[in-house]
Coordinates of C-alpha atoms and ligand atoms in Angstrom, one line a residue:
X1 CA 58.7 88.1 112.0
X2 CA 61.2 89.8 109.9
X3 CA 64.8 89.0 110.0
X4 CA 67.9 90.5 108.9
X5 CA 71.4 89.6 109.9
X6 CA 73.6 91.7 107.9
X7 CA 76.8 90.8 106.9
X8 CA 78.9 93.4 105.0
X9 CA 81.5 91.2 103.7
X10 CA 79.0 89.7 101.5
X11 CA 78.4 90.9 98.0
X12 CA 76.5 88.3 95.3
X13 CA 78.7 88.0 92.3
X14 CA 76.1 88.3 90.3
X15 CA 74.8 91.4 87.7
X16 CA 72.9 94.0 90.4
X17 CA 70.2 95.8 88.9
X18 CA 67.4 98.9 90.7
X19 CA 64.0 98.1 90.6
X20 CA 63.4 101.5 89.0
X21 CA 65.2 100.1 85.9
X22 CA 62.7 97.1 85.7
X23 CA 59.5 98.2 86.0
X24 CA 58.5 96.4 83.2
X25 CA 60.5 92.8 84.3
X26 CA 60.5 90.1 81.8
X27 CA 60.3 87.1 84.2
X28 CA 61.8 83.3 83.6
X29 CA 60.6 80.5 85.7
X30 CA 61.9 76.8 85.4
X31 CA 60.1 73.8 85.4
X32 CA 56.6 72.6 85.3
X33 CA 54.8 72.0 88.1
X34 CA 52.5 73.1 91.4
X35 CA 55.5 74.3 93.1
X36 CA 56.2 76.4 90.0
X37 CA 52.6 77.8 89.3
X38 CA 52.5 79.1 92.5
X39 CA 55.5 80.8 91.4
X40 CA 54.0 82.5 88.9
X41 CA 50.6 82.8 90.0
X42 CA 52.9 85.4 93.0
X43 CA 54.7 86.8 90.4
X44 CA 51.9 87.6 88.5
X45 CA 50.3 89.5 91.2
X46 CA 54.0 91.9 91.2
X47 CA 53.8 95.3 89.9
X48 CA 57.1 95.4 88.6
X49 CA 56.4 92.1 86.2
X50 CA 55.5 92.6 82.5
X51 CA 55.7 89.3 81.3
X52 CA 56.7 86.0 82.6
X53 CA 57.7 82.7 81.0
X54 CA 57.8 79.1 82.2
X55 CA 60.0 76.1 81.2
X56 CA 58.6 73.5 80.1
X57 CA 54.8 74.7 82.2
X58 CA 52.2 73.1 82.0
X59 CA 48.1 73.2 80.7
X60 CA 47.4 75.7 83.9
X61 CA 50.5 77.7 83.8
X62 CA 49.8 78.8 80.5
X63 CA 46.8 80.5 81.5
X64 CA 49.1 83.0 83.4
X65 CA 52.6 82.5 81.2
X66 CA 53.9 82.2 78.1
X67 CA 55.2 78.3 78.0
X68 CA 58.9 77.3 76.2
X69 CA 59.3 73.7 75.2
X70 CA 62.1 72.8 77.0
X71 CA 62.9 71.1 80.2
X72 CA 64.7 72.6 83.2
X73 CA 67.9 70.6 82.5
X74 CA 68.5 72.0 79.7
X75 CA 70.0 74.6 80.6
X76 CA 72.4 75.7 77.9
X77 CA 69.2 76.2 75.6
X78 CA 67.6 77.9 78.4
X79 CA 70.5 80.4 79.1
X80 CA 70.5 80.7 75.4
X81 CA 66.7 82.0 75.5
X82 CA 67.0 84.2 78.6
X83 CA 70.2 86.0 76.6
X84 CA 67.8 86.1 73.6
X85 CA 64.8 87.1 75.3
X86 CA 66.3 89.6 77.4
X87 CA 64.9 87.9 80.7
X88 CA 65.6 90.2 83.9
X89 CA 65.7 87.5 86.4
X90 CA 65.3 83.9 86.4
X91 CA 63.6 81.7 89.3
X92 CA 64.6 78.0 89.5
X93 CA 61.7 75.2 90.8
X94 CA 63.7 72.2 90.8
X95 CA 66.5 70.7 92.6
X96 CA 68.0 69.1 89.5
X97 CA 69.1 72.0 87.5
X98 CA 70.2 73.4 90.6
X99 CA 72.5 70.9 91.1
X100 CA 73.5 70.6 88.1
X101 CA 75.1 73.9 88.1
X102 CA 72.3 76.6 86.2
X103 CA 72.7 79.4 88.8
X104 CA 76.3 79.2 88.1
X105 CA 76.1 79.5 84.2
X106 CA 73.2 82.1 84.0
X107 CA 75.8 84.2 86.7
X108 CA 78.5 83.9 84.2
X109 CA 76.6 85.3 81.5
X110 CA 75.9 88.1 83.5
X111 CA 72.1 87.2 83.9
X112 CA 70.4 87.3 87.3
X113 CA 68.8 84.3 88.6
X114 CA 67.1 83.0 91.9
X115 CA 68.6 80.0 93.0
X116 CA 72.0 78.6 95.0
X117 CA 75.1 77.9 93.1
X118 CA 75.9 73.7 92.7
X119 CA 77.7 74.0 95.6
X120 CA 75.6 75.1 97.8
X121 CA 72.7 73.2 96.2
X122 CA 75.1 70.1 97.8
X123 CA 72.7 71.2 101.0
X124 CA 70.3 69.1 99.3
X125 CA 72.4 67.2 96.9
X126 CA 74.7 65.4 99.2
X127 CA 73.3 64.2 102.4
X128 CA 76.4 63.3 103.9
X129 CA 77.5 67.2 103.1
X130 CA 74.6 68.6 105.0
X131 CA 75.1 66.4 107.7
X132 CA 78.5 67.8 107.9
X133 CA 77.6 71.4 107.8
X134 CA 75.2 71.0 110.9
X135 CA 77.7 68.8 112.5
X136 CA 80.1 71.8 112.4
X137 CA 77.5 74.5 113.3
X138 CA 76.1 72.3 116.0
X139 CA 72.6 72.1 114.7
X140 CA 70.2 69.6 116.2
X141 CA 69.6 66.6 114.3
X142 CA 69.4 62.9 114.2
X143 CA 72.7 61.2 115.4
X144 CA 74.2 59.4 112.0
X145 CA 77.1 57.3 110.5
X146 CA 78.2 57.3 106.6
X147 CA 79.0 54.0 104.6
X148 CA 80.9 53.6 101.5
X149 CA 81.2 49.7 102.7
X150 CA 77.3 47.4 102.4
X151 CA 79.0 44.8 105.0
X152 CA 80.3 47.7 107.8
X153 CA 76.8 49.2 107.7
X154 CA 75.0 45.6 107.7
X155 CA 77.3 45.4 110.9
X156 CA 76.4 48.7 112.0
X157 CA 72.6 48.6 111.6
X158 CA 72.2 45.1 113.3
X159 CA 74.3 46.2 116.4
X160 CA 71.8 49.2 116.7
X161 CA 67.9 50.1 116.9
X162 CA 65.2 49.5 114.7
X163 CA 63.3 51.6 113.4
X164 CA 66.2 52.8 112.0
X165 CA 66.7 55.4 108.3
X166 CA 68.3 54.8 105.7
X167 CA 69.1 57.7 103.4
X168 CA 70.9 57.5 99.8
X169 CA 73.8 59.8 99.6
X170 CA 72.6 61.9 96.7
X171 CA 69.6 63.2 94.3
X172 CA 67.1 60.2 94.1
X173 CA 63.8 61.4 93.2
X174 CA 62.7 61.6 96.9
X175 CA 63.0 57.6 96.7
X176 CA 66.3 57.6 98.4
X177 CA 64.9 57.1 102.1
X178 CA 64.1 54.0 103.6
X179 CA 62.4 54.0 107.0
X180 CA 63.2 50.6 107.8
X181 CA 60.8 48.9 110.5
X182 CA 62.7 45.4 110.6
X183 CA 66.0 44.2 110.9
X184 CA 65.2 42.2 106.9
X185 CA 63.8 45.7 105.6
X186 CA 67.2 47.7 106.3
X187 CA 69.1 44.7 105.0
X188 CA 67.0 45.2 101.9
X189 CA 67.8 48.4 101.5
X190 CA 71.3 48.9 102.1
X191 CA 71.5 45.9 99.5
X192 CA 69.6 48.1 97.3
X193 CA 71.8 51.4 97.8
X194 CA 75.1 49.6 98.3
X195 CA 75.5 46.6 96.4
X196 CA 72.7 47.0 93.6
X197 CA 73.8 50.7 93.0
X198 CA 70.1 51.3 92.8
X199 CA 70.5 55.4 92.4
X200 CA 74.5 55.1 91.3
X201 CA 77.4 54.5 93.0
X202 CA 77.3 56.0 96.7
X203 CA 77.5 56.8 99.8
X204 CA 74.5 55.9 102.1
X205 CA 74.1 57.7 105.9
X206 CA 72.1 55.7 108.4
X207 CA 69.9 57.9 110.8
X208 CA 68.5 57.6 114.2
X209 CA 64.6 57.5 113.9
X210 CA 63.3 60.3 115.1
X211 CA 59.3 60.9 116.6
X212 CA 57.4 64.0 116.0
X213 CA 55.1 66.0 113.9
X214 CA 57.5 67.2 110.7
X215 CA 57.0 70.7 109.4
X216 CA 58.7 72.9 106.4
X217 CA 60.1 75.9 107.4
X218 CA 61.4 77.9 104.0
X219 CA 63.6 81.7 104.0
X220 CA 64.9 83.5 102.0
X221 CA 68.7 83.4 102.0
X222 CA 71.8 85.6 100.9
X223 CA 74.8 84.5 102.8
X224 CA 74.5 85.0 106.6
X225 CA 71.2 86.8 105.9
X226 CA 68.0 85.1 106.6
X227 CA 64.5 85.9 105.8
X228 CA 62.1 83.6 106.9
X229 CA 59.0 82.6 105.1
X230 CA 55.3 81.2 106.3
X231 CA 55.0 77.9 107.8
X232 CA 53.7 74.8 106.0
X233 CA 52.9 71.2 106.9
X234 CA 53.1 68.5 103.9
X235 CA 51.2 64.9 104.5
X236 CA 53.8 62.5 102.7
X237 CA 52.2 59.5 103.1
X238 CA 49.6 58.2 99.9
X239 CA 46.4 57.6 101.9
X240 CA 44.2 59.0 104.6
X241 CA 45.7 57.9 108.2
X242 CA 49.3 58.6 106.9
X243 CA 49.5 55.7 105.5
X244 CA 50.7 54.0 102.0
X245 CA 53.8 54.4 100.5
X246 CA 55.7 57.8 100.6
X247 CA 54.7 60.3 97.7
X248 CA 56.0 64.0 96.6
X249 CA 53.5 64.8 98.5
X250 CA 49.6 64.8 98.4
X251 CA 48.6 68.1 100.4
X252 CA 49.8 70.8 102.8
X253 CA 48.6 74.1 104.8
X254 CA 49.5 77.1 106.3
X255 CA 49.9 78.4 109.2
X256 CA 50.8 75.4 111.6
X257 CA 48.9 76.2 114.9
X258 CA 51.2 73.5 116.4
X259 CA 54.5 75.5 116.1
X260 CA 54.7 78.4 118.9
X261 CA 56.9 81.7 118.5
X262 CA 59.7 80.1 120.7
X263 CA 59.7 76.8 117.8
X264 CA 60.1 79.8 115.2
X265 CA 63.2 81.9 116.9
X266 CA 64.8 78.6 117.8
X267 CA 64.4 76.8 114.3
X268 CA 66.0 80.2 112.8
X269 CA 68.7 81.0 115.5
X270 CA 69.6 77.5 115.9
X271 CA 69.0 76.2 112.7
X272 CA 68.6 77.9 109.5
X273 CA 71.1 80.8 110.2
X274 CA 74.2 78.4 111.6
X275 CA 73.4 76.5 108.0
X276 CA 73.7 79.8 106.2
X277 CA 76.9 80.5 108.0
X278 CA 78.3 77.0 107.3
X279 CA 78.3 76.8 103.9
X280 CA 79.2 80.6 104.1
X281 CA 82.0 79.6 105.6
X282 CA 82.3 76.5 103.3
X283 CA 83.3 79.1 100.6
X284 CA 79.5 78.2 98.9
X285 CA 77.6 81.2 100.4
X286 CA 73.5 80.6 99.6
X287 CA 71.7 82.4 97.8
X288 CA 67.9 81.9 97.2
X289 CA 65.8 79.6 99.1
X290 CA 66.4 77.1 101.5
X291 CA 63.8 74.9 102.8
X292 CA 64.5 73.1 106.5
X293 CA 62.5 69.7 106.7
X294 CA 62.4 70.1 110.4
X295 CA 60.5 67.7 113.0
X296 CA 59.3 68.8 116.6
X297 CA 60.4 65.7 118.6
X298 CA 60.2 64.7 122.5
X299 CA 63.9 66.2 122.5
X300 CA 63.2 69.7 120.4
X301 CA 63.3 70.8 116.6
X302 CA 65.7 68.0 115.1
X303 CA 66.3 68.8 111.3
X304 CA 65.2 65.7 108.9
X305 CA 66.8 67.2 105.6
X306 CA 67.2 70.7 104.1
X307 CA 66.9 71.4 100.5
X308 CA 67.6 74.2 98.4
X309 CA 64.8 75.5 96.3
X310 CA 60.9 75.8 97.7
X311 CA 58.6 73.3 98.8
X312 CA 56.7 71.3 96.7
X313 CA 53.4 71.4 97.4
X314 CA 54.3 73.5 100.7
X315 CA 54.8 76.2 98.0
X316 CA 51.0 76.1 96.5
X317 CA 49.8 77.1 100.4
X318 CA 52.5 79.5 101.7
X319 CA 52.4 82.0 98.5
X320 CA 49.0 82.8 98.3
X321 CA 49.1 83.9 101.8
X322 CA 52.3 86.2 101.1
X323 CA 51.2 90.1 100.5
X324 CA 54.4 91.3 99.3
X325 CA 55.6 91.8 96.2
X326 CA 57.3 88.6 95.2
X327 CA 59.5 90.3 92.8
X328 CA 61.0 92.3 94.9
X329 CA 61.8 89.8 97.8
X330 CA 63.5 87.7 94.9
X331 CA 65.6 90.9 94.1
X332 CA 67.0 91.5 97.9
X333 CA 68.4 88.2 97.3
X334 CA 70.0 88.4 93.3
X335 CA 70.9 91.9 93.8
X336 CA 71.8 92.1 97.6
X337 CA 69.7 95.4 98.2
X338 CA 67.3 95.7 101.2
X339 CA 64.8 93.0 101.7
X340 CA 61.1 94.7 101.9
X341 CA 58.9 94.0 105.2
X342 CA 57.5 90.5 104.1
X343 CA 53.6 90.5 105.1
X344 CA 51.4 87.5 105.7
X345 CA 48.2 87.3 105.3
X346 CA 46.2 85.8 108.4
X347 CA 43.9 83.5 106.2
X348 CA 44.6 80.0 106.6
X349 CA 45.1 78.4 103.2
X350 CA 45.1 74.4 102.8
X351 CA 45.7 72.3 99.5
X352 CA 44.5 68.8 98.5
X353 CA 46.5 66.8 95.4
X354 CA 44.8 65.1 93.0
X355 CA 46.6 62.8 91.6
X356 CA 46.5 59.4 89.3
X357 CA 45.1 56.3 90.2
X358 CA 48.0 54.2 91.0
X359 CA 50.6 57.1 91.8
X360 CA 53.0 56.8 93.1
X361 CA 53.8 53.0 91.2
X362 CA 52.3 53.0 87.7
X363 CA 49.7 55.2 86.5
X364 CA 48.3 56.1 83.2
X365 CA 47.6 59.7 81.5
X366 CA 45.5 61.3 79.3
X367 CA 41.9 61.4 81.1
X368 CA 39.9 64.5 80.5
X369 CA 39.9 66.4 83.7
X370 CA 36.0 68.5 83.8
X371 CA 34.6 71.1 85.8
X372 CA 37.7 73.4 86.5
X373 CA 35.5 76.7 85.4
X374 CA 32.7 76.1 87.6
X375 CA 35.6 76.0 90.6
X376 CA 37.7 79.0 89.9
X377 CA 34.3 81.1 90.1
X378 CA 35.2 80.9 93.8
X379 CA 37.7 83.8 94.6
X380 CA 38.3 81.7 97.8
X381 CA 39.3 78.6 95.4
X382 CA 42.9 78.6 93.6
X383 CA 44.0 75.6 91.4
X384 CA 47.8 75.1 90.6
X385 CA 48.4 72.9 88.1
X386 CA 51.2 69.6 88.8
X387 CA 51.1 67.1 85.9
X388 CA 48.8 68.6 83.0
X389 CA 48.5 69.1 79.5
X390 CA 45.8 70.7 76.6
X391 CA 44.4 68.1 73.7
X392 CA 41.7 69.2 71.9
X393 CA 40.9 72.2 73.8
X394 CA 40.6 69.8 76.9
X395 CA 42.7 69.9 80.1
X396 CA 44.0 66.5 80.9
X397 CA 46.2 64.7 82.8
X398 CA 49.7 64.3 82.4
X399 CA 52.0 63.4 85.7
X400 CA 51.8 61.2 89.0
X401 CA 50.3 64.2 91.1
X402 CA 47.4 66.5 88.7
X403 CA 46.8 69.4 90.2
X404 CA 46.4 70.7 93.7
X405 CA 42.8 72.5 94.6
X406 CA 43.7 74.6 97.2
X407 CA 41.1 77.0 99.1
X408 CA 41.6 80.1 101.6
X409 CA 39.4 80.8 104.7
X410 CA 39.4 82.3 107.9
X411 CA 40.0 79.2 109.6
X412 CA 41.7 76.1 108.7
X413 CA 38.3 74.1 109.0
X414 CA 36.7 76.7 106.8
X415 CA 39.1 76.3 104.1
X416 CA 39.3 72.5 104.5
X417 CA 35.2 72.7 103.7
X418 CA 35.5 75.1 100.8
X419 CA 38.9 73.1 99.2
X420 CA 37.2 69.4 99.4
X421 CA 33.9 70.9 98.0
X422 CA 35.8 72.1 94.8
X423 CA 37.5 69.0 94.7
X424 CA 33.7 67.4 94.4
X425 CA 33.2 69.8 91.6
X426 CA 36.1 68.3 89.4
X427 CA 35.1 65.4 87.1
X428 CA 38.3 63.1 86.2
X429 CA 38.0 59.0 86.0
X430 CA 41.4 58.5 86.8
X431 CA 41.8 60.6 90.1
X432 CA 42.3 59.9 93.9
X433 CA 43.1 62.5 96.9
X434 CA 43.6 62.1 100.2
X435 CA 40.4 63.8 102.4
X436 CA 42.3 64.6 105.9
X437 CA 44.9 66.9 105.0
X438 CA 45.3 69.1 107.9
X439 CA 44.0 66.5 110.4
X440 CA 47.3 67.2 112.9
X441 CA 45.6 70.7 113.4
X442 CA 42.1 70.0 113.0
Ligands
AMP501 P1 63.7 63.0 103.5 O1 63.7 62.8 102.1 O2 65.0 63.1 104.2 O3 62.8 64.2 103.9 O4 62.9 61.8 104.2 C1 61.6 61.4 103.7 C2 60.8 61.2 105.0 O5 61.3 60.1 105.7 C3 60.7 62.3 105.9 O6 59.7 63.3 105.6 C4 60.3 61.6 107.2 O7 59.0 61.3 107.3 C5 61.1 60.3 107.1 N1 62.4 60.5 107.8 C6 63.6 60.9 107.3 N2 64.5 60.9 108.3 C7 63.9 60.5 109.4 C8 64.4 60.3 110.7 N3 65.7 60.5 111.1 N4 63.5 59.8 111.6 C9 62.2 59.6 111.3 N5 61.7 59.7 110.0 C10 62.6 60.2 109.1
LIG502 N1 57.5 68.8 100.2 C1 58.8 68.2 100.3 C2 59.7 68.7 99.2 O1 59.5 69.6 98.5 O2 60.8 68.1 99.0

């Protein structure tokens, strides 16, 4: 389902570079979790890629990479090592250093890097921003209103419906959304964003509720140009049943049976390409990946949010499918030469988190994780490492959300049956998953 629009007044600023130049790529990925093992676990599999490193990693990226101490904000050190290093491209996990301006600085210095400038990274930084974009471009999404004022949006909510969303106007550790089923629990909230200042001073946008099955669609993008990637579902919610408090997360899968061919040309005519164009147009062209949080409601695709680097964990289950070289694809972008045909395979892959006891509230670290060995011996089996570190030779845990045991198969019941019995093969004290990932298209 390639897609190319192109756009000839578009040229990335950045350094361009030809892949017969780079055969032997020295590769930087930044950040440290599932999202970016799965990164390098694709990258790994490039033939162009001689060595990659990963900022900060963690205990199962540096299986495949070489890990740097430092943390993805730190971003003058990081340049500093890429100069050093004499890195050929840069890929950016996280949202943070995104926002905070690394694509910029590493473009500067004449390095190449995968990942949108600050201001297009807004997409995801500034809710009220995005909401203007598709506002402009007339994409489909949930009808909204913006509040500087806590009293005008008390007014606002209690004239209006309940359920009804309220979203902090900026970066917030994916805590900055309140669905609020009771007149008392948006009251609370808008307390919490408005008067409290829980995240910072702010705007906050209160949403229509929307109904529907929610799915991540992720492409490519360079300007006007989109490329669209796999389909992936993520299962937000803590426990089996969707239910329990929102998480980063706690499984996903790919391909979504439930989205048909007319979803996908109507989510990239109607949705991801007018984005691409707005913020083109908004003087921010983007460049590298843009994920659409999109749900398919009673009324059609509605977007939820966008946000401007891959999924996380949609990431772990769309990769592994992807036959192309990811090297490449990431070039097309940085460099603005011709994208490659990007192949799927037809497996169906699905992915189950294992995370701490008590995640997301408090949890404690540092229990010896067992058994991983025994797992990987099943080609079918991949593990990507979220929250992990090595003490005393031992993998153990580090983070909220583990690791993610994710499994192919020819069938999504298939790979369900082969990911949860690796998941019974791993010996932790201090874990908990979810068993019914998958269960919307089961
Ligand atoms: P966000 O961080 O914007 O993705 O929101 C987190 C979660 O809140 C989403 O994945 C949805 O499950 C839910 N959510 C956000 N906006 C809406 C909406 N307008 N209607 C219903 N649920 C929503
Ligand atoms: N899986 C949702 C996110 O990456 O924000």
């Amino acid at each position: 389902m390639g897609i190319f629009v192109t756009v000839p007044e578009y040229k990335p600023d950045g350094p361009t570079i030809t892949l017969e130049k780079v055969k032997d790529a020295k590769v930087l990925v930044v950040g440290g979790g599932g999202r970016e093992h799965a990164i390098v676990d694709a990258l790994s599999r490039s033939i162009y890629v001689k060595k990659i490193f990963c900022a900060p990693g963690n205990a199962g990226i540096a299986t495949q990479a070489k890990c740097i101490p430092l943390d993805d904000i730190q971003t003058d050190e990081l340049l500093e090592f890429a100069v050093h290093e004499h890195i050929d491209l840069t890929v950016v996990g996280p949202e943070v250093p995104l926002s905070a301006g690394i694509a910029d600085q590493f473009r500067a210095a004449g390095m190449r890097i995968f990942g949108p400038s600050a201001a297009a990274a807004r997409i995801e930084s500034s809710k009220s921003f995005a909401k203007e974009i598709m506002e402009r471009k007339g994409v489909p999404t949930a009808s909204y209103r913006t509040f500087t004022d806590y009293d005008e949006a008390l007014e606002y909510v209690k004239a209006g419906s309940i359920p009804v969303v309220l979203k902090y106007d900026g970066l917030a550790a994916g805590k900055g959304v309140v669905v609020a089923m009771s007149p008392e629990e948006a009251e609370a909230a808008l307390k919490d964003m408005l008067l409290d200042d829980r995240f910072g001073k702010g705007k906050v946008v209160v949403e229509e509720f929307l109904t529907g099955p929610e799915f991540s669609f992720m492409a490519l993008v360079r300007g006007k140009e989109v490329w669209p990637l796999a389909l992936a579902q993520d299962h937000k919610r803590a426990f089996d049943g969707d239910r329990g408090p929102n998480t980063g997360g706690m499984g996903a899968y790919s391909p979504l049976p439930f989205i048909t061919p007319e979803d996908v040309d109507y989510s990239i005519e109607k949705i991801l390409k007018p984005v691409a164009e707005g913020l083109f147009e908004e003087g921010c062209p983007f460049e590298g990946l843009l994920y659409g949080g999109l749900m398919k409601t009673p009324q059609g695709i509605k977007v939820i949010e966008f946000n401007c680097r891959f999924g996380d964990p949609e990431t772990e289950v769309v990769l592994p499918r992807l036959e192309s070289d990811i090297y490449t694809m990431f070039s097309a972008v940085v460099d603005g030469t011709p994208m490659p045909e990007i192949r799927w395979s037809e497996d169906c892959v699905i992915g189950f988190v294992l995370a701490s006891k008590g995640y997301p509230g408090k949890y404690s670290k540092g229990y010896e994780i067992d058994g991983l060995e025994d797992v990987l011996a099943d080609p079918a089996v991949r593990i990507y490492h979220m929250g992990t570190s090595v003490k005393g030779g031992k993998v153990i845990t580090a983070g909220g959300r583990v690791m993610m045991v994710t499994a192919s198969g020819e069938t999504l019941s298939q790979a369900r049956d082969r990911a949860l019995a690796a998941v019974g093969k791993i010996r932790c004290d201090n874990l908990f998953h979810r068993t019914d990932i998958g269960h919307y298209s089961l």
